[in-house]
Amino acid sequence: MDTLIKTILDKVAKLPAKRNLMYDVEGFTEEEVATIQEKLATHEDLHVELTGTKRHPVLEIHPQA
């Protein structure tokens, strides 16, 4: 799980200004998605939302200026 968080953070760091990272979390359990969301939320410079549908959840992650 920590490797996944590191990968997501690396991708967010490479984003151009005012861009979002849409990370597909389909196939993860609700608990795993909640854990990922909580770990990313500890970074104060990120805004994390769970979007999409129940069948196809997506984490929307974008840096806050």
Coordinates of N, CA, C and O in Angstrom, one line a residue:
M1 N 0.8 -1.2 0.0 CA 0.0 0.0 0.0 C 0.9 1.3 0.0 O 0.6 2.2 -0.7
D2 N 2.0 1.2 0.7 CA 2.9 2.4 0.8 C 3.5 2.7 -0.6 O 3.7 3.8 -1.0
T3 N 3.8 1.6 -1.4 CA 4.3 1.8 -2.7 C 3.3 2.5 -3.6 O 3.6 3.4 -4.4
L4 N 2.0 2.1 -3.4 CA 1.0 2.7 -4.2 C 0.9 4.2 -3.9 O 0.8 5.1 -4.8
I5 N 0.9 4.6 -2.6 CA 0.8 6.0 -2.2 C 2.0 6.7 -2.8 O 1.8 7.8 -3.3
K6 N 3.2 6.1 -2.7 CA 4.4 6.8 -3.2 C 4.3 7.0 -4.7 O 4.6 8.1 -5.2
T7 N 3.8 6.0 -5.4 CA 3.6 6.2 -6.9 C 2.6 7.3 -7.2 O 2.8 8.1 -8.1
I8 N 1.5 7.4 -6.5 CA 0.5 8.4 -6.7 C 1.1 9.8 -6.4 O 0.9 10.7 -7.2
L9 N 1.8 9.9 -5.3 CA 2.5 11.2 -5.0 C 3.5 11.6 -6.0 O 3.6 12.8 -6.4
D10 N 4.2 10.6 -6.5 CA 5.2 11.0 -7.6 C 4.5 11.5 -8.9 O 4.9 12.4 -9.5
K11 N 3.4 10.9 -9.2 CA 2.6 11.3 -10.4 C 2.0 12.7 -10.2 O 2.0 13.5 -11.1
V12 N 1.5 13.0 -9.0 CA 1.0 14.3 -8.7 C 2.0 15.3 -8.7 O 1.8 16.4 -9.2
A13 N 3.2 15.0 -8.3 CA 4.4 16.0 -8.3 C 4.7 16.4 -9.7 O 5.2 17.5 -9.9
K14 N 4.5 15.5 -10.7 CA 4.9 15.8 -12.1 C 3.8 16.5 -12.9 O 4.0 16.8 -14.0
L15 N 2.6 16.7 -12.2 CA 1.5 17.3 -12.9 C 1.8 18.8 -13.3 O 2.4 19.5 -12.5
P16 N 1.4 19.2 -14.5 CA 1.5 20.7 -14.8 C 0.5 21.4 -13.8 O -0.4 20.9 -13.2
A17 N 0.7 22.7 -13.8 CA -0.1 23.6 -12.9 C -1.6 23.4 -13.3 O -2.0 23.3 -14.4
K18 N -2.4 23.4 -12.2 CA -3.9 23.4 -12.3 C -4.4 22.1 -13.0 O -5.4 22.1 -13.7
R19 N -3.7 21.0 -12.8 CA -4.1 19.7 -13.4 C -4.5 18.7 -12.3 O -3.9 18.8 -11.2
N20 N -5.4 17.8 -12.6 CA -5.8 16.8 -11.6 C -5.3 15.5 -12.0 O -5.2 15.2 -13.2
L21 N -5.1 14.6 -11.1 CA -4.8 13.2 -11.3 C -6.1 12.4 -11.0 O -6.6 12.5 -9.9
M22 N -6.5 11.7 -12.0 CA -7.7 10.8 -11.8 C -7.1 9.4 -11.7 O -6.6 8.9 -12.6
Y23 N -7.3 8.8 -10.5 CA -6.7 7.5 -10.2 C -7.8 6.5 -10.1 O -8.6 6.6 -9.1
D24 N -7.9 5.5 -11.0 CA -8.9 4.5 -11.0 C -8.7 3.5 -9.9 O -7.6 2.9 -9.8
V25 N -9.7 3.4 -9.0 CA -9.5 2.5 -7.8 C -10.5 1.3 -7.9 O -10.9 0.7 -6.9
E26 N -11.0 1.1 -9.2 CA -11.9 -0.1 -9.4 C -11.1 -1.3 -9.0 O -9.9 -1.5 -9.4
G27 N -11.7 -2.3 -8.3 CA -11.1 -3.5 -7.9 C -10.6 -3.5 -6.5 O -10.2 -4.5 -5.9
F28 N -10.5 -2.3 -5.9 CA -10.1 -2.1 -4.5 C -11.4 -2.2 -3.7 O -12.5 -1.8 -4.1
T29 N -11.3 -2.7 -2.4 CA -12.4 -2.8 -1.5 C -12.7 -1.4 -1.0 O -11.8 -0.5 -1.1
E30 N -13.8 -1.1 -0.5 CA -14.2 0.2 0.1 C -13.2 0.6 1.2 O -12.8 1.7 1.3
E31 N -12.8 -0.4 2.0 CA -11.8 -0.1 3.1 C -10.5 0.3 2.5 O -9.8 1.2 3.0
E32 N -10.0 -0.4 1.5 CA -8.7 0.0 0.8 C -8.8 1.4 0.2 O -7.8 2.1 0.4
V33 N -9.9 1.7 -0.4 CA -10.1 3.0 -1.0 C -10.0 4.1 0.1 O -9.4 5.1 0.0
A34 N -10.7 3.8 1.2 CA -10.7 4.7 2.4 C -9.3 4.9 2.9 O -8.9 6.0 3.3
T35 N -8.6 3.8 3.0 CA -7.2 3.9 3.5 C -6.3 4.7 2.6 O -5.6 5.6 3.1
I36 N -6.4 4.5 1.3 CA -5.7 5.3 0.3 C -6.0 6.8 0.5 O -5.2 7.7 0.5
Q37 N -7.3 7.1 0.5 CA -7.8 8.4 0.7 C -7.3 9.1 1.9 O -6.9 10.2 1.9
E38 N -7.3 8.4 3.0 CA -6.8 8.9 4.3 C -5.3 9.2 4.3 O -4.9 10.2 4.8
K39 N -4.6 8.3 3.7 CA -3.1 8.5 3.6 C -2.8 9.7 2.7 O -1.8 10.4 3.1
L40 N -3.5 9.8 1.7 CA -3.2 11.0 0.8 C -3.7 12.3 1.4 O -3.1 13.3 1.2
A41 N -4.7 12.2 2.2 CA -5.3 13.4 2.9 C -4.3 14.0 4.0 O -4.5 15.1 4.4
T42 N -3.4 13.1 4.4 CA -2.4 13.6 5.4 C -1.5 14.7 4.8 O -0.9 15.4 5.5
H43 N -1.4 14.7 3.5 CA -0.6 15.7 2.8 C -1.4 16.9 2.6 O -2.4 17.0 1.8
E44 N -1.1 18.0 3.4 CA -1.9 19.2 3.4 C -1.9 19.9 2.1 O -2.8 20.7 1.8
D45 N -1.0 19.6 1.2 CA -0.9 20.3 -0.1 C -1.8 19.6 -1.2 O -1.8 20.0 -2.3
L46 N -2.5 18.5 -0.8 CA -3.3 17.8 -1.7 C -4.8 17.9 -1.3 O -5.1 17.9 -0.2
H47 N -5.6 17.9 -2.4 CA -7.1 17.8 -2.2 C -7.5 16.5 -2.8 O -7.2 16.2 -4.0
V48 N -8.2 15.6 -2.1 CA -8.5 14.3 -2.5 C -10.0 14.1 -2.4 O -10.6 14.3 -1.4
E49 N -10.7 13.7 -3.5 CA -12.1 13.4 -3.6 C -12.3 12.0 -4.2 O -11.6 11.7 -5.1
L50 N -13.3 11.3 -3.7 CA -13.7 10.1 -4.3 C -14.9 10.4 -5.3 O -15.9 11.0 -4.8
T51 N -14.7 10.2 -6.6 CA -15.7 10.5 -7.6 C -16.0 9.3 -8.4 O -15.6 8.2 -8.0
G52 N -16.8 9.4 -9.4 CA -17.1 8.3 -10.2 C -18.4 7.6 -9.7 O -19.2 8.3 -9.0
T53 N -18.6 6.4 -10.0 CA -19.8 5.6 -9.5 C -19.3 4.5 -8.5 O -18.2 4.3 -8.4
K54 N -20.3 3.9 -7.9 CA -20.0 2.8 -7.0 C -19.3 1.7 -7.7 O -18.4 1.1 -7.2
R55 N -19.7 1.4 -8.9 CA -19.1 0.3 -9.7 C -17.7 0.7 -10.3 O -16.9 -0.1 -10.6
H56 N -17.5 2.0 -10.5 CA -16.3 2.5 -11.1 C -15.8 3.7 -10.3 O -15.8 4.9 -10.8
P57 N -15.3 3.5 -9.1 CA -14.8 4.6 -8.3 C -13.4 5.2 -8.8 O -12.6 4.5 -9.3
V58 N -13.3 6.5 -8.7 CA -12.1 7.2 -9.1 C -11.7 8.2 -8.0 O -12.5 8.9 -7.5
L59 N -10.4 8.2 -7.7 CA -9.9 9.2 -6.8 C -9.4 10.4 -7.6 O -8.6 10.2 -8.5
E60 N -9.9 11.6 -7.3 CA -9.5 12.8 -8.0 C -8.6 13.5 -7.0 O -8.9 13.9 -5.9
I61 N -7.3 13.7 -7.5 CA -6.3 14.2 -6.6 C -5.7 15.5 -7.3 O -5.3 15.4 -8.5
H62 N -5.7 16.6 -6.6 CA -5.1 17.8 -7.2 C -4.3 18.6 -6.1 O -4.8 18.6 -5.0
P63 N -3.2 19.1 -6.5 CA -2.4 19.9 -5.6 C -3.1 21.2 -5.3 O -3.8 21.8 -6.2
Q64 N -3.0 21.7 -4.1 CA -3.5 23.0 -3.7 C -2.4 24.0 -3.7 O -1.3 23.7 -3.2
A65 N -2.7 25.2 -4.3 CA -1.6 26.2 -4.4 C -1.4 26.9 -3.0 O -2.0 26.8 -2.1

